[in-house]
Short mmCIF file of C-alpha atoms in Angstrom, two decimals:
data_model
loop_
_atom_site.label_atom_id
_atom_site.label_comp_id
_atom_site.label_asym_id
_atom_site.label_seq_id
_atom_site.Cartn_x
_atom_site.Cartn_y
_atom_site.Cartn_z
CA MET A 1 19.64 28.77 37.02
CA SER A 2 20.38 29.91 33.47
CA ASP A 3 23.26 27.41 33.26
CA ILE A 4 21.00 24.60 34.48
CA PHE A 5 18.21 25.47 32.04
CA TYR A 6 20.73 25.67 29.20
CA PHE A 7 21.94 22.12 29.78
CA CYS A 8 18.40 20.83 30.33
CA ARG A 9 17.26 22.42 27.07
CA ARG A 10 20.20 20.94 25.14
CA GLY A 11 19.48 17.52 26.62
CA VAL A 12 15.80 17.64 25.63
CA GLU A 13 16.75 18.86 22.13
CA SER A 14 19.14 15.92 21.73
CA ILE A 15 16.42 13.47 22.72
CA MET A 16 13.83 15.01 20.37
CA ASP A 17 16.25 15.43 17.46
CA ASP A 18 17.02 11.74 17.06
CA GLU A 19 17.08 9.98 13.68
CA VAL A 20 13.56 8.52 14.00
CA THR A 21 11.91 11.84 14.93
CA LYS A 22 13.55 13.56 11.94
CA ARG A 23 11.72 11.18 9.59
CA PHE A 24 8.37 12.76 10.52
CA SER A 25 9.29 16.34 9.58
CA ALA A 26 9.80 17.88 6.14
CA GLU A 27 13.28 17.49 4.69
CA GLU A 28 15.33 20.68 4.98
CA LEU A 29 16.81 21.89 1.71
CA GLU A 30 20.31 23.30 1.31
CA SER A 31 19.07 26.03 -1.05
CA TRP A 32 15.87 28.01 -1.46
CA ASN A 33 13.44 26.53 -4.00
CA LEU A 34 11.34 29.73 -4.35
CA LEU A 35 8.57 28.02 -2.32
CA THR A 36 9.75 27.95 1.27
CA ARG A 37 12.96 29.17 2.82
CA SER A 38 15.33 26.56 4.19
CA ASN A 39 16.82 29.02 6.67
CA TYR A 40 14.23 31.23 8.40
CA ASN A 41 16.92 33.48 9.91
CA PHE A 42 17.47 35.08 6.51
CA GLN A 43 14.12 36.30 5.22
CA HIS A 44 15.55 38.66 2.60
CA ILE A 45 18.34 37.31 0.41
CA SER A 46 18.35 39.70 -2.56
CA LEU A 47 16.00 41.92 -4.55
CA ARG A 48 16.32 39.70 -7.62
CA LEU A 49 15.18 36.59 -5.75
CA THR A 50 12.31 38.50 -4.17
CA VAL A 51 11.09 39.61 -7.61
CA LEU A 52 11.38 36.04 -8.94
CA TRP A 53 9.44 34.74 -5.94
CA GLY A 54 6.69 37.32 -6.57
CA LEU A 55 6.41 36.31 -10.24
CA GLY A 56 6.31 32.67 -9.13
CA VAL A 57 3.39 33.36 -6.78
CA VAL A 58 1.41 34.96 -9.63
CA ILE A 59 2.11 32.01 -11.98
CA ARG A 60 1.49 29.28 -9.39
CA TYR A 61 -1.70 30.70 -7.84
CA GLY A 62 -3.08 32.63 -10.82
CA PHE A 63 -2.56 30.06 -13.58
CA LEU A 64 -1.33 26.65 -12.39
CA LEU A 65 -3.57 26.22 -9.32
CA PRO A 66 -6.96 26.78 -11.09
CA LEU A 67 -5.90 24.50 -13.94
CA ARG A 68 -4.79 21.77 -11.57
CA VAL A 69 -7.93 21.97 -9.44
CA THR A 70 -10.03 21.63 -12.60
CA LEU A 71 -8.07 18.56 -13.67
CA ALA A 72 -8.39 17.02 -10.19
CA PHE A 73 -12.19 17.41 -10.15
CA THR A 74 -12.34 16.04 -13.69
CA GLY A 75 -10.26 12.96 -12.83
CA VAL A 76 -12.17 12.16 -9.62
CA GLY A 77 -15.54 12.81 -11.24
CA LEU A 78 -14.80 10.54 -14.20
CA LEU A 79 -13.52 7.84 -11.83
CA VAL A 80 -16.74 7.84 -9.79
CA VAL A 81 -19.11 7.98 -12.79
CA LEU A 82 -17.36 5.52 -15.10
CA THR A 83 -16.57 2.89 -12.44
CA SER A 84 -20.20 3.03 -11.29
CA ILE A 85 -21.36 2.39 -14.87
CA ILE A 86 -18.86 -0.46 -15.36
CA GLY A 87 -20.16 -2.02 -12.14
CA PHE A 88 -23.43 -2.90 -13.91
CA LEU A 89 -21.59 -5.05 -16.47
CA PRO A 90 -21.37 -8.84 -15.91
CA ASN A 91 -18.06 -10.16 -14.62
CA GLY A 92 -15.69 -11.18 -17.38
CA ARG A 93 -12.79 -10.10 -19.55
CA MET A 94 -14.63 -7.11 -21.01
CA LYS A 95 -15.45 -5.71 -17.57
CA ASN A 96 -11.86 -6.20 -16.36
CA PHE A 97 -10.46 -4.57 -19.51
CA LEU A 98 -12.74 -1.54 -19.28
CA SER A 99 -12.08 -1.21 -15.54
CA GLU A 100 -8.31 -1.16 -16.06
CA GLN A 101 -8.55 1.40 -18.86
CA VAL A 102 -10.81 3.69 -16.81
CA HIS A 103 -8.60 3.45 -13.74
CA LEU A 104 -5.46 4.21 -15.76
CA MET A 105 -7.09 7.17 -17.52
CA CYS A 106 -8.45 8.73 -14.33
CA TYR A 107 -5.24 8.21 -12.34
CA ARG A 108 -3.22 9.81 -15.12
CA ILE A 109 -5.53 12.81 -15.15
CA CYS A 110 -5.04 13.14 -11.38
CA VAL A 111 -1.27 12.89 -11.87
CA ARG A 112 -1.47 15.75 -14.38
CA ALA A 113 -3.38 17.73 -11.75
CA LEU A 114 -0.22 17.62 -9.62
CA THR A 115 2.10 18.22 -12.59
CA ALA A 116 3.84 15.03 -11.55
CA ILE A 117 6.97 14.21 -13.55
CA ILE A 118 7.59 10.50 -12.98
CA THR A 119 10.47 8.35 -14.19
CA TYR A 120 9.93 4.59 -14.04
CA HIS A 121 12.96 2.27 -13.90
CA ASP A 122 13.24 -1.49 -14.59
CA SER A 123 9.68 -1.89 -15.86
CA GLU A 124 10.32 -5.59 -16.53
CA ASN A 125 9.93 -6.10 -12.76
CA LYS A 126 6.44 -4.56 -12.61
CA PRO A 127 4.02 -6.40 -10.28
CA LYS A 128 1.91 -9.12 -11.90
CA ASN A 129 -1.50 -10.56 -11.07
CA GLY A 130 -1.61 -12.79 -8.02
CA GLY A 131 1.22 -10.94 -6.28
CA ILE A 132 1.71 -8.24 -3.64
CA CYS A 133 3.37 -4.90 -4.32
CA VAL A 134 5.07 -3.31 -1.30
CA ALA A 135 6.47 0.22 -1.36
CA ASN A 136 7.79 2.92 0.94
CA HIS A 137 5.21 5.50 1.96
CA THR A 138 5.67 9.26 1.77
CA SER A 139 2.32 10.60 0.72
CA PRO A 140 -1.27 9.56 -0.12
CA ILE A 141 -0.40 10.33 -3.75
CA ASP A 142 1.93 7.31 -3.76
CA VAL A 143 -1.15 5.39 -4.86
CA ILE A 144 -1.75 7.40 -8.04
CA ILE A 145 1.99 7.62 -8.75
CA LEU A 146 2.14 3.81 -8.99
CA ALA A 147 -1.38 3.26 -10.38
CA SER A 148 -0.76 5.60 -13.32
CA ASP A 149 1.70 3.00 -14.66
CA GLY A 150 -0.36 -0.10 -13.87
CA CYS A 151 -3.55 -1.15 -12.12
CA TYR A 152 -3.58 -2.39 -8.52
CA ALA A 153 -6.11 -3.66 -6.02
CA MET A 154 -6.16 -1.19 -3.13
CA VAL A 155 -6.28 -2.12 0.54
CA GLY A 156 -7.63 0.22 3.20
CA GLN A 157 -10.29 1.17 5.71
CA ILE A 158 -13.78 2.19 4.69
CA HIS A 159 -14.24 5.97 4.96
CA GLY A 160 -17.20 8.29 4.87
CA GLY A 161 -17.87 11.42 2.84
CA LEU A 162 -16.31 11.92 -0.59
CA MET A 163 -13.67 9.25 0.02
CA GLY A 164 -16.40 6.75 0.86
CA VAL A 165 -18.24 7.54 -2.39
CA ILE A 166 -15.02 6.99 -4.37
CA GLN A 167 -14.35 3.68 -2.59
CA LYS A 168 -17.85 2.37 -3.22
CA SER A 169 -17.70 3.24 -6.92
CA MET A 170 -14.21 1.76 -7.36
CA VAL A 171 -15.10 -1.57 -5.76
CA LYS A 172 -18.01 -1.99 -8.18
CA ALA A 173 -15.62 -2.15 -11.14
CA CYS A 174 -12.57 -3.78 -9.53
CA PRO A 175 -12.09 -6.15 -6.54
CA HIS A 176 -10.47 -3.70 -4.13
CA ILE A 177 -10.23 -4.75 -0.47
CA TRP A 178 -11.89 -2.32 1.94
CA PHE A 179 -12.12 -3.12 5.66
CA GLU A 180 -14.38 -1.91 8.43
CA ARG A 181 -12.50 -0.45 11.39
CA SER A 182 -13.47 -3.45 13.53
CA GLU A 183 -12.17 -5.87 10.87
CA VAL A 184 -8.75 -4.19 10.67
CA LYS A 185 -8.07 -5.21 14.28
CA ASP A 186 -8.74 -8.85 13.39
CA ARG A 187 -5.37 -9.85 11.96
CA HIS A 188 -6.49 -13.32 10.87
CA LEU A 189 -9.50 -11.96 8.97
CA VAL A 190 -7.31 -9.47 7.11
CA ALA A 191 -4.77 -12.18 6.22
CA LYS A 192 -7.59 -14.47 5.03
CA ARG A 193 -9.05 -11.86 2.68
CA LEU A 194 -5.63 -11.00 1.29
CA SER A 195 -4.67 -14.64 0.73
CA ASP A 196 -8.01 -15.35 -1.01
CA HIS A 197 -7.31 -12.43 -3.33
CA VAL A 198 -3.76 -13.42 -4.35
CA GLU A 199 -4.78 -17.04 -4.97
CA ASP A 200 -6.88 -15.84 -7.91
CA THR A 201 -4.36 -15.06 -10.68
CA THR A 202 -7.02 -13.15 -12.63
CA LYS A 203 -7.16 -10.44 -9.96
CA LEU A 204 -4.88 -7.41 -9.87
CA PRO A 205 -1.80 -7.32 -7.61
CA ILE A 206 -2.40 -5.90 -4.15
CA LEU A 207 -0.73 -2.58 -3.27
CA ILE A 208 0.42 -2.32 0.37
CA PHE A 209 2.54 0.21 2.28
CA PRO A 210 3.98 -1.88 5.15
CA GLU A 211 5.51 1.11 6.99
CA GLY A 212 1.99 2.06 8.09
CA THR A 213 2.71 5.80 8.13
CA CYS A 214 4.12 8.56 5.94
CA ILE A 215 7.89 9.19 6.16
CA ASN A 216 9.69 12.26 4.77
CA ASN A 217 11.43 10.28 1.98
CA THR A 218 14.89 10.52 3.56
CA SER A 219 14.77 6.98 4.98
CA VAL A 220 12.56 3.91 5.37
CA MET A 221 10.97 2.67 8.59
CA MET A 222 10.81 -1.03 9.46
CA PHE A 223 8.14 -2.88 7.48
CA LYS A 224 5.34 -4.61 9.37
CA LYS A 225 5.58 -8.35 8.82
CA GLY A 226 1.86 -8.95 8.20
CA SER A 227 2.21 -8.19 4.49
CA PHE A 228 4.76 -10.97 4.07
CA GLU A 229 2.91 -13.76 5.88
CA ILE A 230 0.53 -14.50 3.02
CA GLY A 231 3.06 -16.58 1.08
CA SER A 232 2.64 -14.91 -2.32
CA THR A 233 5.25 -13.35 -4.62
CA VAL A 234 6.32 -9.95 -3.30
CA TYR A 235 7.21 -7.14 -5.72
CA PRO A 236 9.22 -4.41 -3.90
CA VAL A 237 8.99 -0.86 -5.24
CA ALA A 238 11.06 2.16 -4.18
CA ILE A 239 9.69 5.70 -4.60
CA LYS A 240 11.99 8.72 -4.32
CA TYR A 241 10.70 12.31 -4.53
CA ASP A 242 12.79 15.35 -5.46
CA PRO A 243 11.84 18.04 -2.88
CA ARG A 244 13.45 20.88 -4.85
CA PHE A 245 10.31 21.46 -6.93
CA GLY A 246 7.64 20.53 -4.38
CA ASP A 247 7.52 18.55 -1.15
CA ALA A 248 5.23 15.50 -1.37
CA PHE A 249 5.61 14.54 2.30
CA TRP A 250 2.33 14.68 4.23
CA ASN A 251 2.70 15.68 7.86
CA SER A 252 -0.82 14.73 8.93
CA SER A 253 -0.35 16.25 12.40
CA GLN A 254 0.31 19.67 10.84
CA PHE A 255 -1.82 19.77 7.66
CA GLY A 256 -5.26 18.47 6.81
CA MET A 257 -5.86 16.61 3.55
CA VAL A 258 -7.37 19.59 1.70
CA ASN A 259 -4.63 21.97 2.87
CA TYR A 260 -1.99 19.40 1.94
CA LEU A 261 -3.38 18.92 -1.59
CA LEU A 262 -3.59 22.69 -2.14
CA ARG A 263 0.03 23.08 -1.05
CA MET A 264 1.11 20.49 -3.60
CA MET A 265 -1.06 21.95 -6.36
CA SER A 266 0.42 25.39 -5.73
CA SER A 267 4.02 24.13 -5.90
CA TRP A 268 6.08 24.01 -9.07
CA ALA A 269 5.83 20.27 -9.71
CA ILE A 270 6.03 16.86 -8.05
CA VAL A 271 9.13 15.13 -9.41
CA CYS A 272 9.82 11.53 -8.46
CA SER A 273 11.50 8.32 -9.59
CA VAL A 274 10.07 4.82 -9.21
CA TRP A 275 12.25 1.71 -9.18
CA TYR A 276 10.68 -1.71 -9.72
CA LEU A 277 12.88 -4.18 -7.83
CA PRO A 278 13.20 -7.91 -8.62
CA PRO A 279 10.33 -10.01 -7.22
CA MET A 280 10.87 -12.16 -4.14
CA THR A 281 9.17 -15.24 -2.77
CA ARG A 282 8.64 -16.29 0.83
CA GLU A 283 11.09 -19.18 0.40
CA PHE A 284 13.76 -16.73 -0.78
CA CYS A 285 13.10 -14.43 2.18
CA ASN A 286 13.36 -17.36 4.62
CA THR A 287 16.65 -18.43 3.01
CA VAL A 288 18.07 -14.93 3.33
CA LYS A 289 16.87 -14.70 6.93
CA SER A 290 18.49 -18.03 7.83
CA MET A 291 21.73 -16.95 6.14
CA GLU A 292 21.66 -13.68 8.11
CA ASN A 293 21.12 -15.61 11.35
CA LYS A 294 24.03 -17.94 10.55
CA SER A 295 26.22 -14.99 9.62
CA THR A 296 25.28 -13.15 12.82
CA SER A 297 25.96 -16.29 14.87
CA SER A 298 29.38 -16.82 13.26
CA HIS A 299 30.31 -13.16 13.83
CA CYS A 300 29.29 -13.44 17.48
CA THR A 301 31.35 -16.62 17.90
CA GLU A 302 34.36 -14.97 16.29
CA ALA A 303 33.93 -11.90 18.49
CA ARG A 304 33.84 -14.09 21.61
CA LYS A 305 37.04 -15.82 20.52
CA GLN A 306 38.80 -12.51 19.94
CA SER A 307 37.53 -11.20 23.25
CA HIS A 308 38.75 -14.34 24.99
CA HIS A 309 42.20 -14.02 23.41
#
C-alpha cells in the first residue's frame, strides 16, 4: 500500500504543481531576504544572519511601520477630504486641474507609505486622454504605482465601508466608473459606459487590468477581450516587482486586505519597474491577428506537406 500511495501522491503533486497553479502562489527566492526563508528546512543558517534578522525586526516594526501607517492614514484622509471639497466646484478646467493635482499628491503620499521605489521607462508612451491603459495585475497597489505618475479614471465595483467612502469622494472630483454588482454582469452596459467615457477626449484615460485576478509577477495570464472591444487607443503597461525587498503579490485566499497591507508596510521596501509600451489601435490589433492566422495557416499547410512526403 505504501508503494501505491507514493505513486498516487506524486501524481496528485504533478497535477497541482502545473505552470498555471504556480502563478497564484508567492514566488520562491533563491536566497533569504531577511523577511521570510526560501527554504523552510533550514531554519538556522548562522548566528550572524540571526542577529541581522533581529535588528531588522526592530527597525521594520519599531520605526518604519508606525511611520508608514501614519503616512497611509494621511494620504487616504487627504484624498477623501480634498476630493469631497473639489466636488462642490463647477465643472471646468479649474476643477479638472485641482482634481489631478490632489490625486497625484495623495497617491504619492500613499506610495511613500509603502516605501515604494519606482522606475518609469519610456515615459513618452504614457497613456493620454481618450484612451485605455491595460496592465498586468499583481497587487491592489498597482493602481497607486501607476497613478503616482499620472492620473487615471478607475473602473471597479462599488464597495461598502471605508472603500465605499473613498469611491464616493473620488467620483465627486473625477469621472471614475463604478459599477453595481448587478451591472457588472451586463456586458453591454459596461461596454457602453466605457465607450462613452473614451469618446470624450477631455476625460482621463481608463485604467483596466484585463487579467481579472492577481498573479505572482512571474508570468501573465491571458487578457480578457472585453477591454479591447471598445475601439479606442490601447496603451499597454508592464509592471515588474523585485521580490528581494518585499513581496507585492496579494494571495487573497491566504491574507485579508489589512493583513496584506501590514505585511507590505513591515517589509524593507516595494521596488518595481514600470514600462510604458507603444500605443496600439484596434485596426493594428486586427492586422496582427490576421497576419498570425495567415502565418499559422501557412505553417499548418507546410507541416501537412512534410508529413505527406
